[in-house]
Short mmCIF file of C-alpha atoms in Angstrom, two decimals:
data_model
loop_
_atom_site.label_atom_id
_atom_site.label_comp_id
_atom_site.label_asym_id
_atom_site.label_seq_id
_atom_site.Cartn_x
_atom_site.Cartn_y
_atom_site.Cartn_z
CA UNK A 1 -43.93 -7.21 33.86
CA UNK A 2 -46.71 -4.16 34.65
CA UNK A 3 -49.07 -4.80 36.88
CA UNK A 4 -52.19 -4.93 34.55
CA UNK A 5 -54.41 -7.98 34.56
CA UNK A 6 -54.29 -8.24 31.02
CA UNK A 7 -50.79 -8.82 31.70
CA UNK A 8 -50.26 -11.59 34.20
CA UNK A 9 -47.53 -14.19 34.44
CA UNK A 10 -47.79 -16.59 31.40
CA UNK A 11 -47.73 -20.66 31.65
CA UNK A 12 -47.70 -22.66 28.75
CA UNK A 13 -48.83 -25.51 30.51
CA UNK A 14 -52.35 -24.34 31.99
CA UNK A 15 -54.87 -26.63 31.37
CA UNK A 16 -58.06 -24.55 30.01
CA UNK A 17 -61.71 -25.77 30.98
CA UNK A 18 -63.82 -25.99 27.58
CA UNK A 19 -67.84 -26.20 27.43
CA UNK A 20 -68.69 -28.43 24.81
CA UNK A 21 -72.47 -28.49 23.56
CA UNK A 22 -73.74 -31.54 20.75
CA UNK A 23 -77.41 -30.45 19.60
CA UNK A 24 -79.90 -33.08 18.64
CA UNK A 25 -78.83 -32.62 15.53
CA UNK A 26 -75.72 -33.21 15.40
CA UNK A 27 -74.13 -29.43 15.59
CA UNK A 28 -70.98 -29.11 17.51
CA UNK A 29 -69.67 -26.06 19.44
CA UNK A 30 -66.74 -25.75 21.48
CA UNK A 31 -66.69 -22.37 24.08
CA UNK A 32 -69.59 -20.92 21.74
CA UNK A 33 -67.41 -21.47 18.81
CA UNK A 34 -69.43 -23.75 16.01
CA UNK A 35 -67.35 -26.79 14.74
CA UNK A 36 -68.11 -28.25 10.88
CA UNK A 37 -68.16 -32.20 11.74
CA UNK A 38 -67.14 -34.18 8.57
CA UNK A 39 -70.11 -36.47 7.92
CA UNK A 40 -67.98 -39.78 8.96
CA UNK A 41 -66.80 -38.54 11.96
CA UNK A 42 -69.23 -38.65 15.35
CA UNK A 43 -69.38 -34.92 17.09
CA UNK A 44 -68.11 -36.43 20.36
CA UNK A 45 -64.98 -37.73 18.47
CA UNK A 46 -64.41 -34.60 16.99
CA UNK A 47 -64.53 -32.91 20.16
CA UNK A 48 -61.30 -35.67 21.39
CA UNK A 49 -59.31 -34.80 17.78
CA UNK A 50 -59.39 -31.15 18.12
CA UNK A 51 -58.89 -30.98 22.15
CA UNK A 52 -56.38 -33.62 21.16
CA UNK A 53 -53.80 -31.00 19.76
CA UNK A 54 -54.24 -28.76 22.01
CA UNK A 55 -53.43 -31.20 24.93
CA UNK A 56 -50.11 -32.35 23.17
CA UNK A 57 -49.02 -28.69 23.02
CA UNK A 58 -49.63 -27.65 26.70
CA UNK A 59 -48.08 -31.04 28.07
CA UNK A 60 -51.52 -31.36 30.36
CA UNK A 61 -55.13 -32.89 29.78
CA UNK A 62 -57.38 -30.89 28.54
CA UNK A 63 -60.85 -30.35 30.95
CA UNK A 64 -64.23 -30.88 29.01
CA UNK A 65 -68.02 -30.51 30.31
CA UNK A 66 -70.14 -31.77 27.21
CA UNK A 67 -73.62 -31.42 27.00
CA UNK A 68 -74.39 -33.91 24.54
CA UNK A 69 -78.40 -32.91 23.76
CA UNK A 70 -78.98 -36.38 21.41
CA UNK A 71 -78.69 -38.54 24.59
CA UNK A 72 -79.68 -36.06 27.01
CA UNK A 73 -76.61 -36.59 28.95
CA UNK A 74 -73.78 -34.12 30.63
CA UNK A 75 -70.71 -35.44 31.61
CA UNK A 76 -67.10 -33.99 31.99
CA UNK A 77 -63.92 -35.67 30.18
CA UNK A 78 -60.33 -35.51 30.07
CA UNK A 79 -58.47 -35.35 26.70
CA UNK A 80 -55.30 -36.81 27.47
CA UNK A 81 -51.68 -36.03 25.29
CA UNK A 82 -52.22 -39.40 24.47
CA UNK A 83 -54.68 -39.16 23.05
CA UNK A 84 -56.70 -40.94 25.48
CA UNK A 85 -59.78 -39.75 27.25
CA UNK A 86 -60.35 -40.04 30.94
CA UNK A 87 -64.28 -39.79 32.67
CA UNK A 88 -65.30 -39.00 36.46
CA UNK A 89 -66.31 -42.00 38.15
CA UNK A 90 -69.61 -40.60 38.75
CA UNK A 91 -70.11 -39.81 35.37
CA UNK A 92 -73.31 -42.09 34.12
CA UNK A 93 -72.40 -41.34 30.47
CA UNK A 94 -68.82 -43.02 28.47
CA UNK A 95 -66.87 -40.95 26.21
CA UNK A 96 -66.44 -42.48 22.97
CA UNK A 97 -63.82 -44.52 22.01
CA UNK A 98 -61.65 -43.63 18.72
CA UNK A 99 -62.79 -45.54 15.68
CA UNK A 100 -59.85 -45.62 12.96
CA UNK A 101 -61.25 -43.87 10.24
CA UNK A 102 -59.58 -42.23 7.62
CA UNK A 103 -59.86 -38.62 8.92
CA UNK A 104 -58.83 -39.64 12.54
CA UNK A 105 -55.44 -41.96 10.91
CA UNK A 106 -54.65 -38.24 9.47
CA UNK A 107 -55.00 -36.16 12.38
CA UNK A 108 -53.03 -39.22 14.59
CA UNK A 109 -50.18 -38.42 12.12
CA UNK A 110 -50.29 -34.53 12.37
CA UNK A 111 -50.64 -35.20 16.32
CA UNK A 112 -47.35 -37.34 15.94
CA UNK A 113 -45.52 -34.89 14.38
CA UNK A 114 -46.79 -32.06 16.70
CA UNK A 115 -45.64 -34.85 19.98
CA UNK A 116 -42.26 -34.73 18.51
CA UNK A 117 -42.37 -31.32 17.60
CA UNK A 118 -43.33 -30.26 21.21
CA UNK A 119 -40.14 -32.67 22.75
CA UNK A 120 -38.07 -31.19 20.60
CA UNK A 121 -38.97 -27.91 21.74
CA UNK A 122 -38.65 -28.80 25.52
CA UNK A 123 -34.76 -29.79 25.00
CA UNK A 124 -34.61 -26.65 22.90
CA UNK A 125 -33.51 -28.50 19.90
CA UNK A 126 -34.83 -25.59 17.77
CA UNK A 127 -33.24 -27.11 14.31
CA UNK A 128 -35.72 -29.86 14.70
CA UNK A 129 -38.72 -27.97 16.82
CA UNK A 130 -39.01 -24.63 14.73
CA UNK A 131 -39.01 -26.61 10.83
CA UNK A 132 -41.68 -29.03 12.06
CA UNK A 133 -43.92 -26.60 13.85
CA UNK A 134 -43.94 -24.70 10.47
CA UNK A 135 -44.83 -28.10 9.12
CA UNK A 136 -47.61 -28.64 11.22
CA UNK A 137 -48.82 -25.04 10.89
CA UNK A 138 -48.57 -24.69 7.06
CA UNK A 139 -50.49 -28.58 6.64
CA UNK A 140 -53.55 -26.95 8.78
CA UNK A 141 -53.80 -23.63 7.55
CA UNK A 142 -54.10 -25.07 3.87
CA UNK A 143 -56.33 -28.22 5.46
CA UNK A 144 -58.97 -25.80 7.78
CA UNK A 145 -58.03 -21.95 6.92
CA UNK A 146 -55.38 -19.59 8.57
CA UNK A 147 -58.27 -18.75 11.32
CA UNK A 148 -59.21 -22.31 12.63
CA UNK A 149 -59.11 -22.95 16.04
CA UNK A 150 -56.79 -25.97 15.55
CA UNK A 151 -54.09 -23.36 13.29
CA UNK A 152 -54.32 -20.48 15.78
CA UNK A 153 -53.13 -23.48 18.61
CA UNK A 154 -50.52 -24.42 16.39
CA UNK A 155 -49.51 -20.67 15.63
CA UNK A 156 -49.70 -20.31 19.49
CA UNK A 157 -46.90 -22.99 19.76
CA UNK A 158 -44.55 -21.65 17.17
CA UNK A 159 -44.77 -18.37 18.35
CA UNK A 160 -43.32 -19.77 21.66
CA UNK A 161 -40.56 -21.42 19.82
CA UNK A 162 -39.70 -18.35 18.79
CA UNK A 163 -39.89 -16.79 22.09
CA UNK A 164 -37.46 -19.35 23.57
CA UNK A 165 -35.17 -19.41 20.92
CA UNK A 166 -34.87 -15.50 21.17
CA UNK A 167 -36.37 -14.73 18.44
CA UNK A 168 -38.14 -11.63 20.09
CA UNK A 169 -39.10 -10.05 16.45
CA UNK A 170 -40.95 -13.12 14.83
CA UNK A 171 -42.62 -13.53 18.79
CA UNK A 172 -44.09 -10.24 19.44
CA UNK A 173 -45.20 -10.15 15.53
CA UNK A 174 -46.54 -13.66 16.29
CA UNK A 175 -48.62 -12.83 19.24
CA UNK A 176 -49.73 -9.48 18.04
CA UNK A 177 -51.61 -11.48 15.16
CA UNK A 178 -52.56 -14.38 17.28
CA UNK A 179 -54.50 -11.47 19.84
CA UNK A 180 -56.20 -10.44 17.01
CA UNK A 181 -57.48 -13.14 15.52
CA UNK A 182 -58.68 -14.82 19.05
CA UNK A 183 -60.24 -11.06 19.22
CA UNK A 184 -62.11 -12.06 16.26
CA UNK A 185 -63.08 -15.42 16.57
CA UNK A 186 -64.17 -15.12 19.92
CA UNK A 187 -64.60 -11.67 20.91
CA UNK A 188 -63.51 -9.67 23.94
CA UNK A 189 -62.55 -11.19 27.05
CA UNK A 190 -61.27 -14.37 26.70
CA UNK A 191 -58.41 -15.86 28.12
CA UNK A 192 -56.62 -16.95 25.05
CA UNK A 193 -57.00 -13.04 23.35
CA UNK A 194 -55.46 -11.83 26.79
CA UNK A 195 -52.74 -14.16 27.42
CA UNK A 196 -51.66 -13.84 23.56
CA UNK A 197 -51.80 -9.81 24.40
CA UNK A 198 -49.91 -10.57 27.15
CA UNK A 199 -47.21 -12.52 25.47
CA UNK A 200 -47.16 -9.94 22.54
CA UNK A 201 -46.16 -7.25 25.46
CA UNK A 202 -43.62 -9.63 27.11
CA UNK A 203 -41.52 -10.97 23.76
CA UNK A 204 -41.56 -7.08 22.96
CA UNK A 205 -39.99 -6.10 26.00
CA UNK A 206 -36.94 -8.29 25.23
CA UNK A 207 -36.02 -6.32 21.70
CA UNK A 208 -33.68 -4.02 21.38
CA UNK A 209 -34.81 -0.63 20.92
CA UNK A 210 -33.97 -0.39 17.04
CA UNK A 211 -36.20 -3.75 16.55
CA UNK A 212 -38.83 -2.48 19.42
CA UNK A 213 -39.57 1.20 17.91
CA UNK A 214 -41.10 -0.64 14.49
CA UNK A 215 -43.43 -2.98 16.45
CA UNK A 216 -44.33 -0.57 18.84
CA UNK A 217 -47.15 1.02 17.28
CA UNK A 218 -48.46 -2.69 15.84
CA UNK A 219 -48.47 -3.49 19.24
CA UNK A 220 -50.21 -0.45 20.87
CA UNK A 221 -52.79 -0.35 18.12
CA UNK A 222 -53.65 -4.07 19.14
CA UNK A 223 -53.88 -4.00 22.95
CA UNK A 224 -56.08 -0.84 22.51
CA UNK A 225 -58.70 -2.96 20.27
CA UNK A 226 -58.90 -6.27 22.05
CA UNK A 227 -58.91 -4.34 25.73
CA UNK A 228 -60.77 -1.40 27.22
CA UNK A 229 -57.95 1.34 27.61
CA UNK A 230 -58.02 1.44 31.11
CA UNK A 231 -56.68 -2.15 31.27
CA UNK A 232 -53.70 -1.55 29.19
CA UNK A 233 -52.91 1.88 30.61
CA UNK A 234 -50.33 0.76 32.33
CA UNK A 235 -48.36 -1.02 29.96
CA UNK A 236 -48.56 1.73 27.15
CA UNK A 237 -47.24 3.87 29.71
CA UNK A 238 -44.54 1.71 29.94
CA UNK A 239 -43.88 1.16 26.02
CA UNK A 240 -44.05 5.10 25.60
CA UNK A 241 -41.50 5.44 28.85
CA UNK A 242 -39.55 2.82 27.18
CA UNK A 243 -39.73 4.69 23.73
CA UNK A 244 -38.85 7.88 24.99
CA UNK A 245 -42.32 9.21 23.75
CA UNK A 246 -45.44 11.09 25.57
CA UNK A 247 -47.80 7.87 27.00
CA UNK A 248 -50.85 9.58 24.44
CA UNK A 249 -47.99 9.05 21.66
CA UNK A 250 -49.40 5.69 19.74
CA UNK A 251 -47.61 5.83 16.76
CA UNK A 252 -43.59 5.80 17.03
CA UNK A 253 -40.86 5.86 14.54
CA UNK A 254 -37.53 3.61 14.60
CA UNK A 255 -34.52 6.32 15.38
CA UNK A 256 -30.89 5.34 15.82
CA UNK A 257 -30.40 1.93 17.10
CA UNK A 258 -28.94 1.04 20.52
#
């Protein structure tokens, strides 16, 4: 891949560090991003069910610092795949334990089928991996809308199904919308809009040049809104090299296939 830094190497399994912040009230937001909190369901154990999914996808714990204001405490946490949470030894404050409400027994369920999911997708069993990741992604974008944190995660994970199972097409369509929505919810900048750029660029480099030429502009029209053109210069040079086009060319027809 090019040299640009939107572009670096990809890992699935990269644990992300999230800033968590509980007001005296009650409000949750996680990386600046406001959470609703059902009203039977404590903002700290919201924090462990939505950090939960996220953890079973990547395979790795994900890293909290909470600032929880009603206590006046700070504290950082580990949200295991588990579903267990870990503390610092040095931490004076406890993160809650899970209490089995209804809510929680349906998100254990969804996180079940997501565990199994993700296995399946690690032994590239794709008959089993790609129908339940649908599931999973269908369930919460009817449950919490097609632009909740928790259905962009799962989105992320299909789209790497696809990915590994060669489906280049569905992948680079994937990631294309996944960039842009990130872009949206959480403006420019961040490291989930760049590495889903990044991904976008990769699964497109892998098509065929009768199923690249169709994405091509869908895919230069992203990178230029969620990055400054300067940090993508280099890899529309190397779509437009690729495509046979002028690098200021940003919209490209299909022509004979390979």
């Amino acid at each position: 891949m090019v040299g640009s830094n939107l572009l670096q190497p990809h890992t699935m399994n990269t644990s992300t560090r999230h800033q968590v912040h509980i007001t005296r009230d009650g409000q949750l937001s996680i990386d600046s991003e406001p959470h609703v909190v059902p009203d039977e369901v404590d903002p700290s154990q919201a924090v462990i069910q939505i950090l939960h999914i996220e953890a079973v996808g990547s395979g790795l714990p994900a890293l909290v610092q909470v600032q929880d204001d009603r206590t006046g405490s700070r504290f950082d946490m580990r949200v295991m795949p588990d579903g267990t949470t870990q503390t610092p030894t040095a931490a004076s404050a406890v993160a809650p334990q899970r209490v089995a409400t209804e809510p929680q027994q349906q998100a254990g369920s969804l996180i079940d089928q997501l565990t199994a999911a993700q296995a399946a997708g690690r032994v590239h069993d794709f008959d089993r991996a790609i129908p339940a990741a649908d599931a999973i992604l269908q369930q919460l974008s009817a449950e919490q809308g097609d632009a909740a944190t928790a259905t962009l995660e799962a989105a992320q994970f299909r789209a790497d199904l696809a990915y590994l199972s060669g489906e280049y097409a569905i992948a680079t369509a994937s990631w294309i919308r996944l960039a842009l929505a990130w872009y949206d919810r959480l403006g420019p900048g961040r490291r989930r809009t760049q590495v889903a750029a990044q991904n976008a660029a990769q699964a497109w480099m892998h098509l065929p040049l009768c199923q690249a030429r169709p994405l091509a502009s869908d895919l230069v029209d992203m990178l230029l809104e969620v990055a400054a053109p300067e940090r993508t210069e280099t890899m529309r040079a190397h779509i437009a090299e690729r495509l046979g086009q002028p690098s200021s060319q940003d919209h490209v027809l299909c022509g004979e296939a390979d």
